[in-house]
Every structure is written in C-alpha cells, then in structure tokens.
Amino acid sequence: MRVNIYCCLLACALGCHVSADLFHKVVEERQVVILPCRQPVKNKVTWSRERDGRKVDILTVDGDRDIKHIKDPGKRFSTFADKSLVIARADVSDSGKYLCDDEEAVELTVIPLGTRIHSVTERTSFSLNCPHDVGGSHDPGWRREMAGKEKPIRSDVSTESRSLIFTEVGPGDSGLYYCDGKPAGYLNVTTQKKPDGGGKGKTPPPTPPTTTPPPENSAPSDLWPVCVRTVVVVIYLITMISITAATWRKAGQIQNQKRPSAERGTDP
Ligand SMILES: *[C@@H]1O[C@H](CO)[C@@H](O)[C@H](O)[C@H]1NC(C)=O
C-alpha cells in the first residue's frame, strides 16, 4: 500500500508539472490521474464530475475517510491527504469537468490507448489523417471532443482524401478528434508567446530571463504540494536507511565482541 502511494507520488512528481499551468489535463487511458483542488481545502470535501451539463457526486472526503457516492467496484477512486482526487486507472468515460466542493478544479480528457498527441504551434498548418483501420468511406465523418464534451470543428477546416486540413491552427482547435468514430489523434495547440518557451530540445538564446512572466504565476500553487510530498518521501527514505544502518552497525559490534572470546575459549 505504502509502495503504491509512493509510486503515485513519483508519477505525479514527474507528470504533474507538465500540465501544472493548464486548467486542462490530458492523460492516456489506464494512467494514474491526480486532480488537486484549486482552493484551500477544508476537512470535508466533495468531489464531483460534470458532463453533458449533469453533475454527479463521486465521493466525499471526511477527515481521512472516503465516502463514495457512486458504485466503484474496481476501487479506482481514492484521495490523498491533501484531498486531491486520485483515479487509479483512468477510463475514457472519466473525461469531464471535475469540481472540488463545486469549484472547478480540472477539465480532464482521457484519450484512448495508443492515441497520438500532436503538438502543433498556433498559426501553422497541419493535417490530421484518418486511421487506416477505419472503413472504406472516402468522406468520413469527423468530430471533436474536449473533456468528454462534443465541440464543433471550425467551418473553415476542410477535409481532403480522408484527412482534416487546418490551413492555420488556432488555439481553439485543441481536442480529441474522431474519424468515423475511431480516435484519430489529440491535437495540442501550443502558443508561440516566447520563442524559447517550453522546448526542451531547443537551445535557448543567451538572454537571461530576468523579468517574471505572468503566465507562470499559477504554477507554484500546483507545484507546491508536489514539492512537499517529495520532501516528505525523501525524509522518510533517509530515516529508514539510517535506522537500518544503525541496526546493522550494532549487530556487527555484538558479533565482534563475541567472536574473540569464543576463539579464546576453544584455543588451548
Ligand atoms: C502540449 O504542448 C505543450 C508545449 O509543447 C506541452 O508542454 C504539453 O505537455 C503538451 N500537452 C500534451 C497533452 O501533450
């Protein structure tokens, strides 16, 4: 159980920062999802999900007790001590808007296993192909979903030989695209605010970032719980290692004390 929780924490430490500045979260099916509340939490918090304009309560955390409001035979829903909602194995049907005490926390899109995420820069052209295994229709039907919600595709996006052609991708084009009902890909439209922004592989220009960029203001509030958790895990590990080391050292000293006397006893 303890190991499980640490695995989740590790997964969060590695993955959460990616979408920390986004209200929208995209995960692949079967992944662990951790949804934090956006506001300071009370002792009792209710998590709910909104889809198709309908709100369904999932669970209430009362102290350290989870009270489920839905059937959860797979025990997929649980919470952390900070009242974050944890979905153990995400399902496509988990997509939707998540509310922490009726306050919007995260918009979640769970994409089917193997769906490709295309990160496309705003105002560039892009074409999304229909998967090969979709039936022979020459003019397949396209639709777009975001957080489990049907979203219209812009009217100036054209279709051409089983592809969706964006002459200029806009910020509102993000989403999970289906071609004749089969997932064709997730379009992640990225803004081009800073020329060196975000790109891990690119080498940034030598200008030092002295000014504080306003869009990153929301990041620390999301990163803070992750940092606290990481520190707690590290302290726990150090404590366990030092206790083990001390026990070994003590055991070694006792044996060293015993051995010479035993040798003296047998030798004439
Ligand atoms: C979308 O692109 C941005 C910028 O490249 C990246 O940080 C983010 O992780 C991407 N989102 C997904 C769901 O891949």
Coordinates of C-alpha atoms and ligand atoms in Angstrom, one line a residue, residues 17-19 21-22 24-27 111 117-120 186-191 197-200, ligand 1:
H17 CA 4.4 19.8 -13.7
V18 CA 3.7 19.2 -17.4
S19 CA 0.2 20.5 -17.1
D21 CA -0.1 25.7 -15.7
L22 CA -3.1 24.3 -17.6
H24 CA -7.0 21.3 -18.9
K25 CA -5.4 17.9 -18.3
V26 CA -4.9 15.2 -20.9
V27 CA -3.9 11.6 -20.0
I111 CA -7.6 9.6 -24.6
I117 CA -0.8 13.6 -29.3
H118 CA 0.2 16.1 -32.0
S119 CA 1.7 19.2 -30.5
V120 CA 1.1 21.9 -33.1
Y186 CA -5.3 14.5 -30.0
L187 CA -4.4 18.0 -31.2
N188 CA -2.4 20.0 -28.7
V189 CA -2.2 23.6 -29.9
T190 CA 0.6 25.4 -28.3
T191 CA 1.0 29.2 -28.2
G197 CA 9.3 28.7 -24.4
G198 CA 8.9 25.2 -23.2
G199 CA 11.0 23.4 -25.9
K200 CA 13.3 21.0 -24.1
Ligands
LIG1 C1 1.1 20.3 -25.3 O1 2.3 21.1 -25.7 C2 2.9 21.7 -24.6 C3 4.1 22.6 -25.2 O2 4.8 21.8 -26.1 C4 3.4 20.7 -23.7 O3 4.1 21.4 -22.6 C5 2.3 19.9 -23.1 O4 2.7 18.9 -22.3 C6 1.5 19.3 -24.3 N1 0.3 18.6 -23.8 C7 0.1 17.3 -24.0 C8 -1.1 16.8 -23.5 O5 0.9 16.6 -24.6

